[in-house]
Amino acid sequence: MKMFRKAMALCLAFCLCLVFGAVIFRIYIAEHYPKDTVRMVFTDALTEYYESHSGVIKAETQNIRFPYDSADDGNFFASGLIVVRDAGNLQVTVRYNESSLPKVAAFYKLAETPEPDEGLFRYTLTASYNTTAEGGEYRTYEAGYLSEDDAYMYRYGKLVFDGVDFEGAAWMRVDIYYGEEAEPFGHICVYEAQASDGENMVDMPFSEYKIDKEDLPK
């Protein structure tokens, strides 16, 4: 009986270690991003701005309040917003779980589920200006830079948009398309200048983004 209890205790301890290890691993992969998908990217346009301003550049970031394309499914997740308003530059990282691909196939009525690969999705940026109760003005920007990577079950895309007009923009969202499909699979609001507090429109806070010296143009 004594040996049995000892064996049961060891078995229980082993099971707890496995569960604890699995939780730690899930937390790790949820927070893990390949370096190239989170660093600040200096496109030709941003480099030109940087050099013409003697290396003085002001970058900002903001907490993305609703980072998923769907509150129910959460297929795509956005993070790491960086904006350089004066340069018209917006950067953000989009991630999706490969397990979402069957949902993509169902949404577009594809004959088969696509295999995870680079270039599977394209992304645009839609910005809303002069928003009123009756409507608003919208502009669409194409991603001038896209770097993709993968780790474990996730696929990552680092997006950079140049030529973005921030003046008067109320919000901006990333639109996600499969291939050349005309209908977006989802949207994520990645930038908010103002938002409703239930009664009034209030300014949304931004904070300084500290640029890593390793990312600066050489």
PDB file of C-alpha atoms in Angstrom:
ATOM      1  CA  MET A   1       0.000   0.000   0.000  1.00  0.00           C
ATOM      2  CA  LYS A   2       2.841   2.373   0.858  1.00  0.00           C
ATOM      3  CA  MET A   3       4.516   1.754  -2.479  1.00  0.00           C
ATOM      4  CA  PHE A   4       1.202   2.230  -4.254  1.00  0.00           C
ATOM      5  CA  ARG A   5       0.645   5.614  -2.623  1.00  0.00           C
ATOM      6  CA  LYS A   6       4.164   6.677  -3.502  1.00  0.00           C
ATOM      7  CA  ALA A   7       3.664   5.625  -7.107  1.00  0.00           C
ATOM      8  CA  MET A   8       0.354   7.513  -7.266  1.00  0.00           C
ATOM      9  CA  ALA A   9       1.991  10.618  -5.818  1.00  0.00           C
ATOM     10  CA  LEU A  10       4.783  10.454  -8.400  1.00  0.00           C
ATOM     11  CA  CYS A  11       2.257   9.933 -11.174  1.00  0.00           C
ATOM     12  CA  LEU A  12       0.213  12.918  -9.988  1.00  0.00           C
ATOM     13  CA  ALA A  13       3.325  15.090  -9.748  1.00  0.00           C
ATOM     14  CA  PHE A  14       4.326  14.062 -13.269  1.00  0.00           C
ATOM     15  CA  CYS A  15       0.864  14.916 -14.632  1.00  0.00           C
ATOM     16  CA  LEU A  16       0.917  18.297 -12.903  1.00  0.00           C
ATOM     17  CA  CYS A  17       4.334  19.025 -14.404  1.00  0.00           C
ATOM     18  CA  LEU A  18       3.001  18.176 -17.858  1.00  0.00           C
ATOM     19  CA  VAL A  19      -0.009  20.458 -17.418  1.00  0.00           C
ATOM     20  CA  PHE A  20       2.131  23.263 -16.011  1.00  0.00           C
ATOM     21  CA  GLY A  21       4.636  22.853 -18.841  1.00  0.00           C
ATOM     22  CA  ALA A  22       1.867  22.944 -21.450  1.00  0.00           C
ATOM     23  CA  VAL A  23       0.467  26.173 -19.965  1.00  0.00           C
ATOM     24  CA  ILE A  24       3.904  27.801 -19.938  1.00  0.00           C
ATOM     25  CA  PHE A  25       4.502  26.719 -23.542  1.00  0.00           C
ATOM     26  CA  ARG A  26       1.155  28.143 -24.671  1.00  0.00           C
ATOM     27  CA  ILE A  27       1.950  31.458 -22.990  1.00  0.00           C
ATOM     28  CA  TYR A  28       5.373  31.476 -24.634  1.00  0.00           C
ATOM     29  CA  ILE A  29       4.126  30.882 -28.173  1.00  0.00           C
ATOM     30  CA  ALA A  30       1.280  33.380 -27.682  1.00  0.00           C
ATOM     31  CA  GLU A  31       3.832  36.085 -26.827  1.00  0.00           C
ATOM     32  CA  HIS A  32       6.491  34.969 -29.307  1.00  0.00           C
ATOM     33  CA  TYR A  33       7.044  37.039 -32.440  1.00  0.00           C
ATOM     34  CA  PRO A  34       9.888  36.582 -34.957  1.00  0.00           C
ATOM     35  CA  LYS A  35      12.177  39.614 -34.767  1.00  0.00           C
ATOM     36  CA  ASP A  36      11.548  40.808 -38.323  1.00  0.00           C
ATOM     37  CA  THR A  37       7.812  41.064 -37.623  1.00  0.00           C
ATOM     38  CA  VAL A  38       8.116  43.422 -34.656  1.00  0.00           C
ATOM     39  CA  ARG A  39      11.032  45.685 -35.522  1.00  0.00           C
ATOM     40  CA  MET A  40      10.489  49.120 -37.047  1.00  0.00           C
ATOM     41  CA  VAL A  41      11.008  49.009 -40.806  1.00  0.00           C
ATOM     42  CA  PHE A  42      12.532  51.932 -42.681  1.00  0.00           C
ATOM     43  CA  THR A  43      11.085  51.841 -46.175  1.00  0.00           C
ATOM     44  CA  ASP A  44      12.569  54.056 -48.891  1.00  0.00           C
ATOM     45  CA  ALA A  45       9.973  56.740 -48.136  1.00  0.00           C
ATOM     46  CA  LEU A  46      10.600  56.662 -44.385  1.00  0.00           C
ATOM     47  CA  THR A  47      14.377  56.627 -44.899  1.00  0.00           C
ATOM     48  CA  GLU A  48      14.100  59.682 -47.146  1.00  0.00           C
ATOM     49  CA  TYR A  49      12.066  61.460 -44.459  1.00  0.00           C
ATOM     50  CA  TYR A  50      14.579  60.465 -41.790  1.00  0.00           C
ATOM     51  CA  GLU A  51      17.546  61.761 -43.755  1.00  0.00           C
ATOM     52  CA  SER A  52      15.825  64.989 -44.796  1.00  0.00           C
ATOM     53  CA  HIS A  53      15.080  65.724 -41.123  1.00  0.00           C
ATOM     54  CA  SER A  54      18.664  65.193 -39.955  1.00  0.00           C
ATOM     55  CA  GLY A  55      17.820  61.936 -38.222  1.00  0.00           C
ATOM     56  CA  VAL A  56      15.085  63.486 -36.084  1.00  0.00           C
ATOM     57  CA  ILE A  57      12.000  61.318 -36.113  1.00  0.00           C
ATOM     58  CA  LYS A  58       8.976  61.057 -33.812  1.00  0.00           C
ATOM     59  CA  ALA A  59       7.284  57.678 -33.686  1.00  0.00           C
ATOM     60  CA  GLU A  60       4.194  56.861 -31.624  1.00  0.00           C
ATOM     61  CA  THR A  61       2.208  53.810 -30.655  1.00  0.00           C
ATOM     62  CA  GLN A  62      -1.225  53.076 -29.257  1.00  0.00           C
ATOM     63  CA  ASN A  63      -2.927  50.207 -27.488  1.00  0.00           C
ATOM     64  CA  ILE A  64      -5.163  48.433 -30.004  1.00  0.00           C
ATOM     65  CA  ARG A  65      -8.409  48.094 -28.084  1.00  0.00           C
ATOM     66  CA  PHE A  66     -10.029  45.469 -30.291  1.00  0.00           C
ATOM     67  CA  PRO A  67      -7.116  43.550 -31.846  1.00  0.00           C
ATOM     68  CA  TYR A  68      -9.134  40.659 -33.324  1.00  0.00           C
ATOM     69  CA  ASP A  69     -11.034  40.515 -36.591  1.00  0.00           C
ATOM     70  CA  SER A  70     -13.839  38.696 -34.795  1.00  0.00           C
ATOM     71  CA  ALA A  71     -14.787  38.783 -31.138  1.00  0.00           C
ATOM     72  CA  ASP A  72     -16.150  35.231 -31.463  1.00  0.00           C
ATOM     73  CA  ASP A  73     -13.492  33.492 -33.558  1.00  0.00           C
ATOM     74  CA  GLY A  74     -10.440  35.743 -33.354  1.00  0.00           C
ATOM     75  CA  ASN A  75      -8.891  34.463 -36.571  1.00  0.00           C
ATOM     76  CA  PHE A  76      -6.509  37.379 -37.059  1.00  0.00           C
ATOM     77  CA  PHE A  77      -4.758  39.407 -34.357  1.00  0.00           C
ATOM     78  CA  ALA A  78      -3.030  42.789 -34.750  1.00  0.00           C
ATOM     79  CA  SER A  79      -0.311  44.260 -32.547  1.00  0.00           C
ATOM     80  CA  GLY A  80       2.751  46.491 -32.558  1.00  0.00           C
ATOM     81  CA  LEU A  81       1.242  49.652 -34.027  1.00  0.00           C
ATOM     82  CA  ILE A  82       3.834  52.279 -34.993  1.00  0.00           C
ATOM     83  CA  VAL A  83       2.948  55.609 -36.597  1.00  0.00           C
ATOM     84  CA  VAL A  84       5.137  58.444 -37.860  1.00  0.00           C
ATOM     85  CA  ARG A  85       2.482  61.004 -38.688  1.00  0.00           C
ATOM     86  CA  ASP A  86       4.677  63.619 -40.350  1.00  0.00           C
ATOM     87  CA  ALA A  87       6.115  60.947 -42.646  1.00  0.00           C
ATOM     88  CA  GLY A  88       2.697  59.414 -43.414  1.00  0.00           C
ATOM     89  CA  ASN A  89       3.924  56.036 -42.183  1.00  0.00           C
ATOM     90  CA  LEU A  90       1.905  53.346 -40.366  1.00  0.00           C
ATOM     91  CA  GLN A  91       3.246  49.930 -39.364  1.00  0.00           C
ATOM     92  CA  VAL A  92       1.491  47.021 -37.713  1.00  0.00           C
ATOM     93  CA  THR A  93       1.910  43.267 -37.301  1.00  0.00           C
ATOM     94  CA  VAL A  94      -0.899  40.833 -38.146  1.00  0.00           C
ATOM     95  CA  ARG A  95      -0.913  37.223 -36.990  1.00  0.00           C
ATOM     96  CA  TYR A  96      -3.217  34.265 -37.627  1.00  0.00           C
ATOM     97  CA  ASN A  97      -3.415  30.685 -36.466  1.00  0.00           C
ATOM     98  CA  GLU A  98      -3.130  28.082 -39.219  1.00  0.00           C
ATOM     99  CA  SER A  99      -6.240  26.439 -37.744  1.00  0.00           C
ATOM    100  CA  SER A 100      -8.235  29.385 -39.133  1.00  0.00           C
ATOM    101  CA  LEU A 101      -7.638  28.342 -42.746  1.00  0.00           C
ATOM    102  CA  PRO A 102     -10.672  25.986 -42.895  1.00  0.00           C
ATOM    103  CA  LYS A 103     -12.814  28.997 -41.929  1.00  0.00           C
ATOM    104  CA  VAL A 104     -11.256  30.951 -44.784  1.00  0.00           C
ATOM    105  CA  ALA A 105     -12.088  28.113 -47.174  1.00  0.00           C
ATOM    106  CA  ALA A 106     -15.691  28.016 -45.917  1.00  0.00           C
ATOM    107  CA  PHE A 107     -16.073  31.805 -46.159  1.00  0.00           C
ATOM    108  CA  TYR A 108     -14.986  31.911 -49.801  1.00  0.00           C
ATOM    109  CA  LYS A 109     -16.533  28.528 -50.673  1.00  0.00           C
ATOM    110  CA  LEU A 110     -13.185  27.159 -51.791  1.00  0.00           C
ATOM    111  CA  ALA A 111     -12.945  23.604 -53.081  1.00  0.00           C
ATOM    112  CA  GLU A 112     -10.237  22.802 -50.543  1.00  0.00           C
ATOM    113  CA  THR A 113      -8.505  24.360 -47.555  1.00  0.00           C
ATOM    114  CA  PRO A 114      -5.426  26.347 -48.609  1.00  0.00           C
ATOM    115  CA  GLU A 115      -2.052  25.315 -47.289  1.00  0.00           C
ATOM    116  CA  PRO A 116      -0.292  27.857 -45.034  1.00  0.00           C
ATOM    117  CA  ASP A 117       2.177  29.779 -47.166  1.00  0.00           C
ATOM    118  CA  GLU A 118       3.536  33.240 -47.887  1.00  0.00           C
ATOM    119  CA  GLY A 119       1.400  35.474 -50.057  1.00  0.00           C
ATOM    120  CA  LEU A 120      -1.815  33.759 -49.047  1.00  0.00           C
ATOM    121  CA  PHE A 121      -3.394  37.003 -47.876  1.00  0.00           C
ATOM    122  CA  ARG A 122      -3.178  40.618 -48.976  1.00  0.00           C
ATOM    123  CA  TYR A 123      -3.803  43.582 -46.739  1.00  0.00           C
ATOM    124  CA  THR A 124      -5.041  47.124 -47.285  1.00  0.00           C
ATOM    125  CA  LEU A 125      -5.563  50.028 -44.906  1.00  0.00           C
ATOM    126  CA  THR A 126      -8.898  51.838 -44.866  1.00  0.00           C
ATOM    127  CA  ALA A 127      -8.987  55.241 -43.166  1.00  0.00           C
ATOM    128  CA  SER A 128     -12.124  57.170 -42.178  1.00  0.00           C
ATOM    129  CA  TYR A 129     -12.181  60.980 -42.382  1.00  0.00           C
ATOM    130  CA  ASN A 130     -14.766  63.589 -41.433  1.00  0.00           C
ATOM    131  CA  THR A 131     -16.965  60.957 -39.846  1.00  0.00           C
ATOM    132  CA  THR A 132     -20.522  62.059 -39.094  1.00  0.00           C
ATOM    133  CA  ALA A 133     -23.788  60.392 -38.184  1.00  0.00           C
ATOM    134  CA  GLU A 134     -24.679  60.478 -41.897  1.00  0.00           C
ATOM    135  CA  GLY A 135     -21.479  58.840 -43.082  1.00  0.00           C
ATOM    136  CA  GLY A 136     -17.887  59.713 -43.796  1.00  0.00           C
ATOM    137  CA  GLU A 137     -15.060  59.913 -46.278  1.00  0.00           C
ATOM    138  CA  TYR A 138     -12.909  56.820 -46.713  1.00  0.00           C
ATOM    139  CA  ARG A 139      -9.540  56.258 -48.360  1.00  0.00           C
ATOM    140  CA  THR A 140      -7.700  53.030 -49.009  1.00  0.00           C
ATOM    141  CA  TYR A 141      -3.932  52.551 -48.883  1.00  0.00           C
ATOM    142  CA  GLU A 142      -1.980  49.611 -50.225  1.00  0.00           C
ATOM    143  CA  ALA A 143       0.724  47.922 -48.150  1.00  0.00           C
ATOM    144  CA  GLY A 144       4.070  49.042 -49.569  1.00  0.00           C
ATOM    145  CA  TYR A 145       5.953  46.486 -47.505  1.00  0.00           C
ATOM    146  CA  LEU A 146       5.029  43.005 -46.314  1.00  0.00           C
ATOM    147  CA  SER A 147       7.415  40.639 -44.545  1.00  0.00           C
ATOM    148  CA  GLU A 148       6.046  37.228 -43.582  1.00  0.00           C
ATOM    149  CA  ASP A 149       7.289  34.607 -41.160  1.00  0.00           C
ATOM    150  CA  ASP A 150       6.004  31.637 -39.186  1.00  0.00           C
ATOM    151  CA  ALA A 151       6.553  30.026 -35.804  1.00  0.00           C
ATOM    152  CA  TYR A 152       4.778  26.972 -34.390  1.00  0.00           C
ATOM    153  CA  MET A 153       1.133  27.175 -35.519  1.00  0.00           C
ATOM    154  CA  TYR A 154       1.162  30.914 -36.263  1.00  0.00           C
ATOM    155  CA  ARG A 155       1.801  32.932 -39.423  1.00  0.00           C
ATOM    156  CA  TYR A 156       2.940  36.552 -39.124  1.00  0.00           C
ATOM    157  CA  GLY A 157       2.849  39.530 -41.452  1.00  0.00           C
ATOM    158  CA  LYS A 158       4.691  42.811 -40.856  1.00  0.00           C
ATOM    159  CA  LEU A 159       2.796  45.533 -42.757  1.00  0.00           C
ATOM    160  CA  VAL A 160       4.038  49.022 -43.625  1.00  0.00           C
ATOM    161  CA  PHE A 161       1.878  51.669 -45.297  1.00  0.00           C
ATOM    162  CA  ASP A 162       3.450  54.823 -46.736  1.00  0.00           C
ATOM    163  CA  GLY A 163       1.701  57.973 -47.895  1.00  0.00           C
ATOM    164  CA  VAL A 164      -0.986  57.755 -45.210  1.00  0.00           C
ATOM    165  CA  ASP A 165      -2.805  61.024 -44.475  1.00  0.00           C
ATOM    166  CA  PHE A 166      -3.334  61.254 -40.720  1.00  0.00           C
ATOM    167  CA  GLU A 167      -4.875  64.733 -40.828  1.00  0.00           C
ATOM    168  CA  GLY A 168      -8.520  64.438 -39.826  1.00  0.00           C
ATOM    169  CA  ALA A 169      -8.465  60.640 -39.712  1.00  0.00           C
ATOM    170  CA  ALA A 170     -10.917  59.269 -37.127  1.00  0.00           C
ATOM    171  CA  TRP A 171      -9.850  55.633 -37.349  1.00  0.00           C
ATOM    172  CA  MET A 172      -7.962  53.211 -39.567  1.00  0.00           C
ATOM    173  CA  ARG A 173      -8.478  49.513 -40.089  1.00  0.00           C
ATOM    174  CA  VAL A 174      -6.576  46.717 -41.782  1.00  0.00           C
ATOM    175  CA  ASP A 175      -8.703  44.828 -44.315  1.00  0.00           C
ATOM    176  CA  ILE A 176      -7.744  41.186 -44.881  1.00  0.00           C
ATOM    177  CA  TYR A 177      -8.305  39.495 -48.245  1.00  0.00           C
ATOM    178  CA  TYR A 178      -7.598  35.956 -49.387  1.00  0.00           C
ATOM    179  CA  GLY A 179      -5.686  36.037 -52.669  1.00  0.00           C
ATOM    180  CA  GLU A 180      -7.404  38.245 -55.230  1.00  0.00           C
ATOM    181  CA  GLU A 181     -10.868  37.919 -53.692  1.00  0.00           C
ATOM    182  CA  ALA A 182     -12.841  41.183 -53.762  1.00  0.00           C
ATOM    183  CA  GLU A 183     -14.613  40.639 -50.430  1.00  0.00           C
ATOM    184  CA  PRO A 184     -12.498  40.973 -47.281  1.00  0.00           C
ATOM    185  CA  PHE A 185     -12.379  38.035 -44.914  1.00  0.00           C
ATOM    186  CA  GLY A 186     -12.118  40.381 -41.938  1.00  0.00           C
ATOM    187  CA  HIS A 187     -11.135  43.786 -40.565  1.00  0.00           C
ATOM    188  CA  ILE A 188      -9.170  44.978 -37.555  1.00  0.00           C
ATOM    189  CA  CYS A 189      -9.266  48.573 -36.305  1.00  0.00           C
ATOM    190  CA  VAL A 190      -5.616  49.372 -35.601  1.00  0.00           C
ATOM    191  CA  TYR A 191      -5.696  53.161 -35.144  1.00  0.00           C
ATOM    192  CA  GLU A 192      -8.152  55.417 -33.312  1.00  0.00           C
ATOM    193  CA  ALA A 193      -7.830  59.183 -33.055  1.00  0.00           C
ATOM    194  CA  GLN A 194     -11.171  59.451 -31.267  1.00  0.00           C
ATOM    195  CA  ALA A 195     -13.736  57.103 -29.803  1.00  0.00           C
ATOM    196  CA  SER A 196     -17.093  57.393 -28.074  1.00  0.00           C
ATOM    197  CA  ASP A 197     -17.256  57.183 -24.288  1.00  0.00           C
ATOM    198  CA  GLY A 198     -20.999  56.617 -24.500  1.00  0.00           C
ATOM    199  CA  GLU A 199     -21.908  60.293 -24.608  1.00  0.00           C
ATOM    200  CA  ASN A 200     -19.130  62.212 -26.344  1.00  0.00           C
ATOM    201  CA  MET A 201     -16.194  61.656 -28.660  1.00  0.00           C
ATOM    202  CA  VAL A 202     -12.928  61.707 -26.751  1.00  0.00           C
ATOM    203  CA  ASP A 203      -9.324  61.737 -27.953  1.00  0.00           C
ATOM    204  CA  MET A 204      -7.566  58.394 -27.732  1.00  0.00           C
ATOM    205  CA  PRO A 205      -4.107  58.427 -26.132  1.00  0.00           C
ATOM    206  CA  PHE A 206      -0.845  57.747 -27.946  1.00  0.00           C
ATOM    207  CA  SER A 207       2.559  57.219 -26.387  1.00  0.00           C
ATOM    208  CA  GLU A 208       6.113  57.559 -27.646  1.00  0.00           C
ATOM    209  CA  TYR A 209       7.550  54.602 -29.493  1.00  0.00           C
ATOM    210  CA  LYS A 210      11.226  54.174 -28.684  1.00  0.00           C
ATOM    211  CA  ILE A 211      13.093  53.309 -31.862  1.00  0.00           C
ATOM    212  CA  ASP A 212      15.776  50.661 -31.567  1.00  0.00           C
ATOM    213  CA  LYS A 213      19.080  52.064 -32.826  1.00  0.00           C
ATOM    214  CA  GLU A 214      19.692  48.811 -34.704  1.00  0.00           C
ATOM    215  CA  ASP A 215      16.670  49.582 -36.902  1.00  0.00           C
ATOM    216  CA  LEU A 216      17.812  53.058 -37.945  1.00  0.00           C
ATOM    217  CA  PRO A 217      19.111  53.508 -41.510  1.00  0.00           C
ATOM    218  CA  LYS A 218      22.844  52.935 -41.685  1.00  0.00           C
TER     219      LYS A 218
END
